[in-house]
Amino acid sequence: MSFHSDYIEVVRATENNLKEVSLKIPKGVITVFTGVSGSGKSSLCLDTIAAESRRELNETFPSFVQQYLPKYGRPKVERINNMPVTIVIDQKKPAPNSRSTVGTYTDIQPLLRLLFSRVGKPFVGYSDSFSFNHPAGSCPRCAGLGEIRELDIHKLVDFDKSLNDEDTIHYIAFGKGGWRWIRYAHSGLFDLDKKIKDYSPEELDLFLNSPQIKLKNPPSNWPKTAKYEGLIPRMYRSIINSEEGLLHAAVLNPMLTMGTCPDCKGTRLNEKIRSCRIDGKNIAEVGDMPISELSNFINAIDDPLAVDIKRELLRRVQALNDIGLGYISLSRGTGTLSGGEAQRIKIAKYINSALTDMVYVLDEPSVGLHPQDITRLKNSLRHLRDHGNTVLIVEHHREIIAMADHVVDMAPMAGSHGGEIMFEGSYDALIQSDTITGRMLRYKSAMKVNPRQPNGWFPVRHADLHNLKDLSVDIPQGVMTVVAGVAGSGKSSLMEFFQNHCDRETIFIGQKNIGINLRSTPATYLDISDPIRKLFAQANKVNMQLFSFNSKGACPACGGKGVIVSDMAFMESIETVCELCNGSRYAEEVLQYKYKGKNIAEVMDFSVEEAVEFFEGQPFHPQLKALQKVGLGYLHLNQTMTTLSGGELQRIKLADQLHRKGEVFIIDEPTDGLHLDDVHRLLKLFHEMTDAGNTLILIEHSLDVMKEADYIIELGPGGGDKGGELLFAGFPADILSAPNSVTAPYLRESLPK
């Protein structure tokens, strides 16, 4: 067997919808995979190439180590030759953690702590002392979290009741006879029939605030070694500040008020650590600076002890600046980052890596980026390549496709109609080709000249949420408005302020998940599973539960999972398709029952497109048509929702709302993850929604969408502290000559010549 060592060679990949795909990917260059949504880009790039690399890498570790590593199944591919180690830079946020910040995640914070321990005055301790996760540095009141949770005692206790009444203390096991209730009722300290509001001040203080005390003469039914503790300290110690509080958050949170810690003012650090300063600033104040200003602060330090640390700090900070994240601060919690911001932080982290000859796989890095930010992203991606790496990008954005050294175009359509390579070659050759992508890249639309006229206005006055600077603007009713601006300019903040102050109810459609789990599917989300089961039950005159793999219809061997998981102790668990049901999840006798010649497993495996045809005339047919309208005809009815992207989940939510008329919709970046052809289909749908009497407000970066808008509102000029101002509000044609617009030059460039 021979292969060219300058290529990664994929031989006969059949993962998901791939149709025996074979190709050679050049090493040391940027290859962009493009094609309509659902055409197989991610199946090839992520589920085949990246998955196989990570699986083989994991197998090099001892079996003891492997048990702690993520499990990757063997992708359906004959072989992959000349495969380097692959790193996936996706949009998954770091695991939510109240103690994780941008500074800790990027490893900049430890260097900053070292800097303050060396040159900060006065000396207050070594580098660990400057950590809010260390006892020497954390604020004692909030334990380094920066916020406190105050218990509202009137939400916990009904003061109009006695301890002998039912449900006096509204928390688990505090009800009459409960094991926590006993510690108050059997203490001998209180009249159990006396209302709490009638307690004397001394009794109330003992009931609510007493620290742990040993009772002097307790009743005989009081446990010998037990100590009495007031209700409030007990709630904080054993519930609010413990794992139990997280477990029962739904019950507990309505009784708590969140607020900034008054002792440390949200800095998380104690007073001693905050007293140490460099050039008049303590470490908390430096952490709150936008990263773009942090470089200047570090550069200004002239202490000889700081030379080495400065160099390392500036290298890391500059990488974040270069990729367009200058507006965020090191103190920002990682849980508040968008998917795109999280991905760009990961890119910045790898730019400083000494590793070379790696494969970096990126999943739509342009998401959430204004055209101005795209330029910075392109520079960072080139930096990764020029360090001797291979960069594979799944992408739809015109600019990112144009920067590729090599393009692989998947098509011709989505789902079972995709999975083929239609084009391989240079960008110049792609735009001359007759593929859907080539045609769409050649097409340049003009600005809308006859926009719809508003039938009213929503006034927004003195908006000051987050970085908004006393902003006032009128939002038109009955038309399609685009809110534009660079990343971090205040677009989402303006919409949040508008929702909070609008006298009309608004429908927000974002990309956050929708309460999905492994058993949720498009069919269950749109409530069409039961009607389908009912059709089978009526046609065969049997119980409807027979047609549920979560109920009586489940395969007895795999319990309705479709796979058998074999636990191999220290070896990787082996997942095999259930031999009894062949992965259908249903018991054999259930599959004997047919509806229109198909069994339940065959019907549930239909794509939406196939189901639209099969269920013509059924009452739930409009729900299926709605999914098709939002461009999700390729999804299968039984597809697990956890496999869907944020954009696909968003479009499922949108499909669920299409029947509405006369509503106000706020839709957050709806073109994320969409091919140019899909963008135009979605725009057609938005025009239909607007013509039906709805008001659409789109938070968007796509120039194609802006050109189709009736009205544009632009915020900026920068992100974070440099944003939050109104740059333009008006009809699309007028933005081209707006002197302050950051977007206008990119719009002019995108117009037909």
Coordinates of N, CA and C in Angstrom, one line a residue, residues 15 23 38 51 78 94 244 257 262 278 352 357 371 388-389 394 465 485 504 520 533 580 583 594 604 645:
E15 N -19.9 7.1 7.4 CA -20.5 7.6 8.7 C -21.7 8.5 8.4
L23 N -11.2 10.7 -0.2 CA -10.5 11.9 -0.6 C -9.1 12.1 0.0
G38 N -26.6 19.9 6.6 CA -27.0 18.4 6.5 C -26.4 17.7 5.4
A51 N -12.8 12.0 15.0 CA -13.2 10.9 15.9 C -12.2 9.7 15.8
E78 N -13.3 2.8 6.0 CA -12.4 1.6 5.8 C -11.1 1.8 6.4
P94 N -16.7 25.8 28.2 CA -16.1 25.0 29.2 C -17.2 24.6 30.2
E244 N -26.4 19.7 48.7 CA -27.9 19.5 48.8 C -28.6 20.7 48.1
T257 N -32.2 35.4 47.5 CA -31.9 36.6 46.7 C -30.4 36.7 46.4
P262 N -21.2 42.3 49.6 CA -20.9 43.7 50.1 C -19.5 43.9 50.6
I278 N -0.1 47.5 41.9 CA 1.0 47.9 40.9 C 0.5 49.1 40.1
N352 N -0.5 29.9 20.9 CA 0.7 30.0 21.7 C 1.3 28.7 22.0
D357 N 2.7 20.3 13.4 CA 2.3 19.1 12.6 C 1.0 18.5 13.3
P371 N -18.4 41.3 10.1 CA -17.3 41.3 9.0 C -16.0 41.8 9.5
G388 N 3.0 25.3 11.0 CA 3.3 24.0 10.6 C 2.1 23.0 10.8
N389 N 0.9 23.5 10.9 CA -0.2 22.7 11.2 C -1.2 22.6 10.0
V394 N -15.1 23.6 9.0 CA -16.5 23.4 8.5 C -17.1 24.8 8.5
L465 N -28.4 49.1 30.1 CA -28.1 47.7 30.6 C -26.7 47.3 30.1
G485 N -23.9 45.1 14.4 CA -22.8 45.7 15.2 C -21.7 44.6 15.5
R504 N -45.5 45.2 25.0 CA -46.1 44.0 24.3 C -45.3 42.8 24.7
S520 N -35.2 12.7 23.7 CA -36.1 13.7 23.0 C -35.7 13.7 21.5
R533 N -48.4 7.1 16.9 CA -48.7 5.8 17.6 C -50.2 5.5 17.5
L580 N -31.1 -8.6 18.6 CA -32.5 -9.0 18.5 C -33.3 -8.0 17.7
G583 N -31.1 -2.7 16.2 CA -31.0 -1.3 16.4 C -32.3 -0.5 16.3
K594 N -48.5 -3.0 10.9 CA -48.2 -2.1 9.8 C -49.3 -1.0 9.7
M604 N -40.8 5.9 12.0 CA -40.0 6.8 12.9 C -38.6 7.1 12.4
S645 N -27.2 20.9 16.2 CA -26.4 22.1 16.5 C -27.4 23.1 17.1

